[in-house]
Coordinates of C-alpha atoms and ligand atoms in Angstrom, one line a residue:
X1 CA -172.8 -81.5 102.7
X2 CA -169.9 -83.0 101.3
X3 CA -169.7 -87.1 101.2
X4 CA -166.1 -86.5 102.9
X5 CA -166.8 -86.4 106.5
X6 CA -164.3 -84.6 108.6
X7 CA -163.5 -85.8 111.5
X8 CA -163.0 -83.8 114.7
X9 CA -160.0 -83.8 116.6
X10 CA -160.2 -84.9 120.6
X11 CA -162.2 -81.8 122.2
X12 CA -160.9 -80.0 124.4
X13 CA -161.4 -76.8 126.0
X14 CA -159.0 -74.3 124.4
X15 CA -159.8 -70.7 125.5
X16 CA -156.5 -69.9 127.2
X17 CA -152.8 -71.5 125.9
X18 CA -150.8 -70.2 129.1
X19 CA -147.1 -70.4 128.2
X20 CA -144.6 -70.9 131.1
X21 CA -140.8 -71.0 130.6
X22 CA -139.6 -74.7 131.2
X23 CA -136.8 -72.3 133.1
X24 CA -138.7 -70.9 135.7
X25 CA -139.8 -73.8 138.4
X26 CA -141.8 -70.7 140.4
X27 CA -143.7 -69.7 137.5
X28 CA -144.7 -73.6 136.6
X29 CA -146.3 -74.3 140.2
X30 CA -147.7 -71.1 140.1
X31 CA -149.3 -72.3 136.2
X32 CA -150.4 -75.7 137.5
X33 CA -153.1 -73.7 140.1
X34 CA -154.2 -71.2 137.0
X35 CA -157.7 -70.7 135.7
X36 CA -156.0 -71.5 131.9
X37 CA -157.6 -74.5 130.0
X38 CA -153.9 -75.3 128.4
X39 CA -150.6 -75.0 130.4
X40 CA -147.8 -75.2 127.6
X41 CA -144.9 -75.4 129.5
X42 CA -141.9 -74.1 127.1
X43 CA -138.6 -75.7 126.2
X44 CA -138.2 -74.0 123.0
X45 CA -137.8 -69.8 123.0
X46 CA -138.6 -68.5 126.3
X47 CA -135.5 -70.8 127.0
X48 CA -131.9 -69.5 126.2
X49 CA -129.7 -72.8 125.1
X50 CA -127.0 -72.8 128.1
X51 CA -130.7 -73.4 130.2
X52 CA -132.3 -75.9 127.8
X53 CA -131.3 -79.4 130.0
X54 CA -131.9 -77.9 133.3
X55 CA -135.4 -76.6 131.5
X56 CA -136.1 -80.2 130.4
X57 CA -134.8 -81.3 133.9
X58 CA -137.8 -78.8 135.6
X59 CA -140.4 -79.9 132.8
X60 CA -140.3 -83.3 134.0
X61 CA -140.5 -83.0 137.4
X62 CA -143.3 -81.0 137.2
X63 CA -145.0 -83.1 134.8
X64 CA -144.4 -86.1 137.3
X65 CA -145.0 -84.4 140.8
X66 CA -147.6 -81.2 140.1
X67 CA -151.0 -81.6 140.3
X68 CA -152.5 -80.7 136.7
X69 CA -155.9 -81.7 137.0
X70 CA -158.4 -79.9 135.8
X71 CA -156.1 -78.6 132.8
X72 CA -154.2 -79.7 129.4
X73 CA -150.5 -80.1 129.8
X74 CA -148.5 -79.7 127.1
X75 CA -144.8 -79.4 126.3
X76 CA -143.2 -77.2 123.8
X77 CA -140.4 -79.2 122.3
X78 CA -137.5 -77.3 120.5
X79 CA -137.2 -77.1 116.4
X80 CA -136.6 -80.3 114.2
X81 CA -133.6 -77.7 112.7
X82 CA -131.9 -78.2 116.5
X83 CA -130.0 -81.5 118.5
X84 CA -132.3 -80.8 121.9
X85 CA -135.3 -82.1 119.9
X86 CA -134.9 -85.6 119.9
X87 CA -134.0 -85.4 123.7
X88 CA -136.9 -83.5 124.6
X89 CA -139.2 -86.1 123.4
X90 CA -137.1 -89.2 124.5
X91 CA -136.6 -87.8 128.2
X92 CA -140.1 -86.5 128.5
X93 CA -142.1 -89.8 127.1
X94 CA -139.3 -92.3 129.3
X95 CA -139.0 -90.0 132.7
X96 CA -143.0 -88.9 132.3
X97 CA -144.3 -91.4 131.5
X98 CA -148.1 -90.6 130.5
X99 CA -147.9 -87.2 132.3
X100 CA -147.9 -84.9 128.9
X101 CA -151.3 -84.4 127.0
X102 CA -150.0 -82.7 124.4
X103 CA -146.8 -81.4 122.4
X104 CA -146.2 -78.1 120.6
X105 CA -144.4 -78.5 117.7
X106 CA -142.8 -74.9 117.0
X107 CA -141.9 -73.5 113.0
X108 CA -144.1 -76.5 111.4
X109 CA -142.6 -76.3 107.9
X110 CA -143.6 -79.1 106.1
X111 CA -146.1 -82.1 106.4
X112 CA -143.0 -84.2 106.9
X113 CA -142.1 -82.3 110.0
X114 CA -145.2 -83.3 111.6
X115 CA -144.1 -87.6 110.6
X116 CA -141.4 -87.0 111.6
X117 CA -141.8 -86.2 115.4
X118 CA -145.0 -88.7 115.1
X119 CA -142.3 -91.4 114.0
X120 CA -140.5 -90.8 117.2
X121 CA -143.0 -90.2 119.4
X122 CA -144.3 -93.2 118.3
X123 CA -141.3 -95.1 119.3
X124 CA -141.1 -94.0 122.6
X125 CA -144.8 -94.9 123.0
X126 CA -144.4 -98.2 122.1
X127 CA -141.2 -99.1 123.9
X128 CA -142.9 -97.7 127.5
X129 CA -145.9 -99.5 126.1
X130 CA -148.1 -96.4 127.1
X131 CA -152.2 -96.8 125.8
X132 CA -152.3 -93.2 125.8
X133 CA -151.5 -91.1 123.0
X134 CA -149.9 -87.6 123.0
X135 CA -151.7 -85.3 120.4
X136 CA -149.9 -82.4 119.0
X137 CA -150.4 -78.5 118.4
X138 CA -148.7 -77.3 115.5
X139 CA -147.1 -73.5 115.4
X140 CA -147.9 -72.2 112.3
X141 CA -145.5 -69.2 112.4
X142 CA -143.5 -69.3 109.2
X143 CA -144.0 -68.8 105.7
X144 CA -143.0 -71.7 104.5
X145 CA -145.4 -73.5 107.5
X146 CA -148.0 -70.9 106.1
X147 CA -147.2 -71.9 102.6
X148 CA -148.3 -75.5 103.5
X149 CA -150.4 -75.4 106.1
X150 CA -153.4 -77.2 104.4
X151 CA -150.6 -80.2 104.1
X152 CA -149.5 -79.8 107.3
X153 CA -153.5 -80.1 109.4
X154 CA -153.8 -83.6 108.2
X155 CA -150.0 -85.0 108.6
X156 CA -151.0 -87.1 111.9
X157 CA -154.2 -88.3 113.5
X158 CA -152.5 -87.0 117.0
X159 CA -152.9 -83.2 115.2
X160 CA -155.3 -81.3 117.7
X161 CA -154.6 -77.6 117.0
X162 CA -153.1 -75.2 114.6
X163 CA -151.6 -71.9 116.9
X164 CA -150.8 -68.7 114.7
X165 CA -147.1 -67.7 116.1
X166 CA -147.0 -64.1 115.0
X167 CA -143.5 -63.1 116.6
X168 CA -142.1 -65.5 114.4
X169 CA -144.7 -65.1 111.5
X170 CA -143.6 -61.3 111.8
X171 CA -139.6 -62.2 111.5
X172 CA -140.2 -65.0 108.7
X173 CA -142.6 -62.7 106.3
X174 CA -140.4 -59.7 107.2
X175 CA -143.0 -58.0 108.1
X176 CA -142.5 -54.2 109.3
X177 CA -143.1 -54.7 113.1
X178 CA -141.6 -54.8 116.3
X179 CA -144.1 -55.9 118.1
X180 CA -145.7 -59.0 119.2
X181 CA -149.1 -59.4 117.8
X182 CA -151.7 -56.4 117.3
X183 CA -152.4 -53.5 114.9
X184 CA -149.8 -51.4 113.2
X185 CA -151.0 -48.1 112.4
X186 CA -149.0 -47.8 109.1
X187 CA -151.7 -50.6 107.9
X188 CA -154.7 -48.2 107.1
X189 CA -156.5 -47.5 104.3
X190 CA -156.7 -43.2 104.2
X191 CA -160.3 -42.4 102.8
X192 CA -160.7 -39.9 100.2
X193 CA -161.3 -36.5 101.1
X194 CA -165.3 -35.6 101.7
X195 CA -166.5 -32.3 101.2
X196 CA -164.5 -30.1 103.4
X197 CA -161.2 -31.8 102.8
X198 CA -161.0 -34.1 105.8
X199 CA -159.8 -37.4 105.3
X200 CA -159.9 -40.6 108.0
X201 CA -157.4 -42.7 108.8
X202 CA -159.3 -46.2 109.5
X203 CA -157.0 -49.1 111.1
X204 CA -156.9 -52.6 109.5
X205 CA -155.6 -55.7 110.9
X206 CA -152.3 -56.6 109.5
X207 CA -152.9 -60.4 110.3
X208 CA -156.1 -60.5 109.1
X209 CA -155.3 -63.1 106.1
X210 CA -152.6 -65.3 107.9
X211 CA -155.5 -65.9 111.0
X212 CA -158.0 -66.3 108.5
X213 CA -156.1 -68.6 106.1
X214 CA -154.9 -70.6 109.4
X215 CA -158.7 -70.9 110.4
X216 CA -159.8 -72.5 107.5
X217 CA -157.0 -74.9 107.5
X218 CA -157.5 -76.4 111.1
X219 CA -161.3 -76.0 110.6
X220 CA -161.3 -78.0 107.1
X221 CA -159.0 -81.1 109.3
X222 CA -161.3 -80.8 112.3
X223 CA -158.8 -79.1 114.3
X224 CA -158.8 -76.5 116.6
X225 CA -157.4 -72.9 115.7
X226 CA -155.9 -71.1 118.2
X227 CA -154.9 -67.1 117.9
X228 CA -150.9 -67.1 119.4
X229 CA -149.1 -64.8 121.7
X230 CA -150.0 -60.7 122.9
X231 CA -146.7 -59.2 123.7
X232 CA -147.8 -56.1 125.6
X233 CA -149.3 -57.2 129.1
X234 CA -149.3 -54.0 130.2
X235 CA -152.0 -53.3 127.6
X236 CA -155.3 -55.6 128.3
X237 CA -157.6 -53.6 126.1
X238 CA -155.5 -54.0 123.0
X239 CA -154.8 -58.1 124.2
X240 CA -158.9 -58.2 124.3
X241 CA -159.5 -56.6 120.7
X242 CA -157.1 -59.2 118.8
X243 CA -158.6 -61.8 121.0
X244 CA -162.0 -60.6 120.2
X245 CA -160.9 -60.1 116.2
X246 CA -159.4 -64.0 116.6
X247 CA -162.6 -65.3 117.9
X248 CA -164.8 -63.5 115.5
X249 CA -163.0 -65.4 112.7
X250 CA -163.1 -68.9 114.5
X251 CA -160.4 -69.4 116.7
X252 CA -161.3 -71.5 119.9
X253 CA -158.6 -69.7 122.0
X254 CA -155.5 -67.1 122.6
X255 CA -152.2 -67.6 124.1
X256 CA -151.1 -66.3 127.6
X257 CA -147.8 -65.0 128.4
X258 CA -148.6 -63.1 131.1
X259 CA -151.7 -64.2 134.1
X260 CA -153.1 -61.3 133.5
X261 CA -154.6 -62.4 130.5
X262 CA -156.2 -65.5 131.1
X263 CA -159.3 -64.3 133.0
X264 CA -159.5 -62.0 129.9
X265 CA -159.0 -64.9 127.3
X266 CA -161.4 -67.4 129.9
X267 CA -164.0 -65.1 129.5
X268 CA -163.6 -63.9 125.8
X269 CA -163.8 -67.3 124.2
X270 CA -166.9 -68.5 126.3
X271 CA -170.6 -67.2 124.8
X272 CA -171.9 -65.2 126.8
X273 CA -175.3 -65.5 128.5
X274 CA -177.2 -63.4 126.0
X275 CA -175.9 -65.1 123.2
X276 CA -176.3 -68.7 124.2
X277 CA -180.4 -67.5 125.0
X278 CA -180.6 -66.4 121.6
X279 CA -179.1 -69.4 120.2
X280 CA -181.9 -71.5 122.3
X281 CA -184.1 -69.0 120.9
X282 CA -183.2 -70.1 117.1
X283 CA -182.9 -73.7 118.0
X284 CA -187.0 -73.7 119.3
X285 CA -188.0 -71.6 116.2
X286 CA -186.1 -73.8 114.1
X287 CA -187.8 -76.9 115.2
X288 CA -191.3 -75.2 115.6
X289 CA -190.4 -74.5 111.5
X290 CA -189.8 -78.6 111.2
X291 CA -192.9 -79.5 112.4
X292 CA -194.8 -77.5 110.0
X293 CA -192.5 -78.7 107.2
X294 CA -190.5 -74.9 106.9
X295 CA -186.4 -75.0 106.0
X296 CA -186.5 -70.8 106.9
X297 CA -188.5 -68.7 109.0
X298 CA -188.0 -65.2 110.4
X299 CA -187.2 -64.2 114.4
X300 CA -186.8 -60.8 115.5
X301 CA -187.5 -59.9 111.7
X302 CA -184.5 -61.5 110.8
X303 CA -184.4 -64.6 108.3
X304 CA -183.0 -67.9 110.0
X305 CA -182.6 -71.2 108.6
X306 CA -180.9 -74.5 108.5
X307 CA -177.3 -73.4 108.5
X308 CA -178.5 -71.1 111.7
X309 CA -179.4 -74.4 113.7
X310 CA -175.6 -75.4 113.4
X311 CA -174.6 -71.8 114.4
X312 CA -176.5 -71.7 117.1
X313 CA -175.3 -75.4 118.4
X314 CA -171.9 -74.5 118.2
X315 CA -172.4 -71.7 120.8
X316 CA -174.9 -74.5 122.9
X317 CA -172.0 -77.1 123.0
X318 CA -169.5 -74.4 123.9
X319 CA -171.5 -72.9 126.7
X320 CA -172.2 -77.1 127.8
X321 CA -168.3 -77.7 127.7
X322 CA -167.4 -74.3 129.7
X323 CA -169.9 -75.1 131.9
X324 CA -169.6 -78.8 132.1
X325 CA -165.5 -77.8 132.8
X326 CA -166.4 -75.7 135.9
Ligands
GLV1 C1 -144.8 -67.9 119.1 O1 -144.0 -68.8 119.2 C2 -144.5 -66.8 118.2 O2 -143.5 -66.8 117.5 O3 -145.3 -65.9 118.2
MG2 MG1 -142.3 -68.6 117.9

C-alpha cells in the first residue's frame, strides 16, 4: 500500500443517473417516483436557451415541493463558457435552500473550472448559512477535460463523481460517429486470413481508453466513475452491453435518458446473487488461510489471495448498500 491514503468520496448509491429536462415539469414528477438512485434534473443541453429561466423556474419548484426521498437530487448547471451559470447556482442555493444534493458540472476543462463554481457555491452557502454541502459530479466529455482529468478529480473536496459524456466526447475528439454512445463497426480489427481464405471481422469498443482512463482518474481521488448517456432507447440490448463493458472496467453506474433503462442499469450495476456467494465463499477461505498463517490458497482450483479478500468485499459492501437502499 501506498503511505498516501485516499480518501473516499460521500457514498452513494450510483447505479442509475436518470436525466430529466429542467423543461419538462411532467417528466420531473414522473422522475421523483423512479426506481433511479440519481435524478439529474438538466438545465444545461436537453434545454434550448429561449427555455433556460422557465427550466430554472421548474427546477426549483420541484426541488422545493416534490418528494425526493429515497434518491440523489442533482442539478445540471449550464457551462462556465455561458451567462445562465452563475444564475443557476445563485437561484437554486437562495430559492432551494438545502433541497439539491448534488451539481453536474458539464465540459469540466480545467482544475480551475471546478474552483471556480466551488468559489461560488461557496458563497451562496455561507450567505444562506446552510450546514450542508452540495458535492459535485464532474462531466468529463471534452478533450481538453480528458486531457486534465487527473487535475481535475482532486480540484474540490465536494467532487463525488467523474461521468464520461460521450455525445460531447464524440464532437470534441471529432470522432467519426453519429451516434450517442456504443460500438461503431468501422472500429474492428480484420483477422488474417486462415486456411481457406476467410477472414473475421471482430468488433472493438471505440471508448474503450477514454472509460478506462476516466476510471482510473475518479478511482485514484476516491471518486465515483460513472459510464454517461445510451442514445438509442429503442435498443436495450445494446444499452446493456456498454453498461455491462462500463461496469467490467469499474464504473459504479450508467446514465438514463429514457425509463426504460433504469431497471436495466438498477439491476446491471448490483452483484448478483451468485457472485456475492462466491465472494462469501473467498472471504471464509481467506480467513480459514489466516488462521493457519497462509497469504494464498486455492478454491475451486483457482489461486486466491490477499488482493481477492478486497475483491470480494467490494462486491459484499455493494450487495449491503443495494440491499440496505431497498
Ligand atoms: C453528455 O452530456 C454527453 O455529452 O454525452
Ligand atoms: Mg454533454
Amino acid at each position: 500500500m501506498s503511505f498516501k491514503i485516499v480518501e473516499q468520496c460521500t457514498p452513494r448509491l450510483n447505479r442509475t443517473e436518470f436525466a430529466v429536462p429542467g423543461s419538462n415539469p411532467k417528466f420531473i414528477e414522473k422522475a421523483a417516483s423512479s426506481k433511479a438512485d440519481v435524478v439529474f434534473l438538466d438545465l444545461e443541453d436537453a434545454v434550448a436557451p429561449d427555455d433556460k429561466v422557465q427550466a430554472r423556474k421548474n427546477v426549483i419548484a420541484a426541488l422545493n415541493d416534490l418528494d425526493w426521498s429515497g434518491k440523489t437530487i442533482s442539478v445540471r448547471i449550464n457551462g462556465l463558457d455561458t451567462h445562465f451559470m452563475y444564475r443557476d447556482v445563485v437561484d437554486i442555493i437562495e430559492q432551494a435552500p438545502g433541497k439539491a444534493d448534488l451539481f453536474m458540472i458539464p465540459k469540466v476543462g480545467t482544475a480551475a473550472d471546478v474552483y471556480a463554481v466551488d468559489m461560488l457555491v461557496t458563497q451562496c452557502e455561507m450567505a444562506m448559512k446552510l450546514t450542508k454541502r452540495i458535492g459535485f459530479e464532474l462531466i468529463i466529455e471534452t478533450a481538453l477535460g480528458m486531457a486534465n482529468v487527473n487535475e481535475i478529480a482532486p480540484a474540490s473536496k465536494r467532487n463525488e463523481s467523474l461521468h464520461f459524456g460521450v455525445a460531447d466526447y464524440a464532437a470534441s475528439t471529432k470522432a467519426r460517429t453519429t451516434k450517442i454512445g456504443g460500438p461503431n463497426p468501422a472500429y474492428h480489427v480484420l483477422t488474417d486470413a486462415d486456411d481457406k481464405g476467410g477472414r473475421e471481422v471482430h468488433w472493438g469498443d471505440m471508448w474503450h481508453y477514454a472509460i478506462a482512463r476516466m476510471v482510473v482518474a475518479a478511482r485514484a481521488n476516491g471518486l465515483r466513475p460513472i459510464d454517461g448517456p445510451f442514445g438509442d432507447f429503442s435498443d436495450p440490448e445494446g444499452y446493456k452491453a456498454q453498461a455491462s463493458r462500463a461496469s467490467v472496467l469499474g464504473c459504479e453506474g450508467k446514465w438514463a435518458i429514457h425509463p426504460s433503462q433504469i431497471d436495466i442499469a438498477n439491476e446491471l450495476f448490483s452483484p448478483s446473487e451468485k457472485e456475492v456467494s462466491q465472494a462469501k465463499r473467498i472471504l471464509e477461505a481467506m480467513e480459514q488461510a489466516a488462521k493457519e498463517g497462509k497469504g494464498a490458497v486455492s478454491l475451486d482450483g483457482r489461486l486466491i489471495d490477499i488482493a481477492s479478500i478486497k475483491q470480494a468485499q467490494n462486491l459484499v459492501q455493494k450487495a449491503e448498500q443495494v440491499s440496505g437502499h431497498k
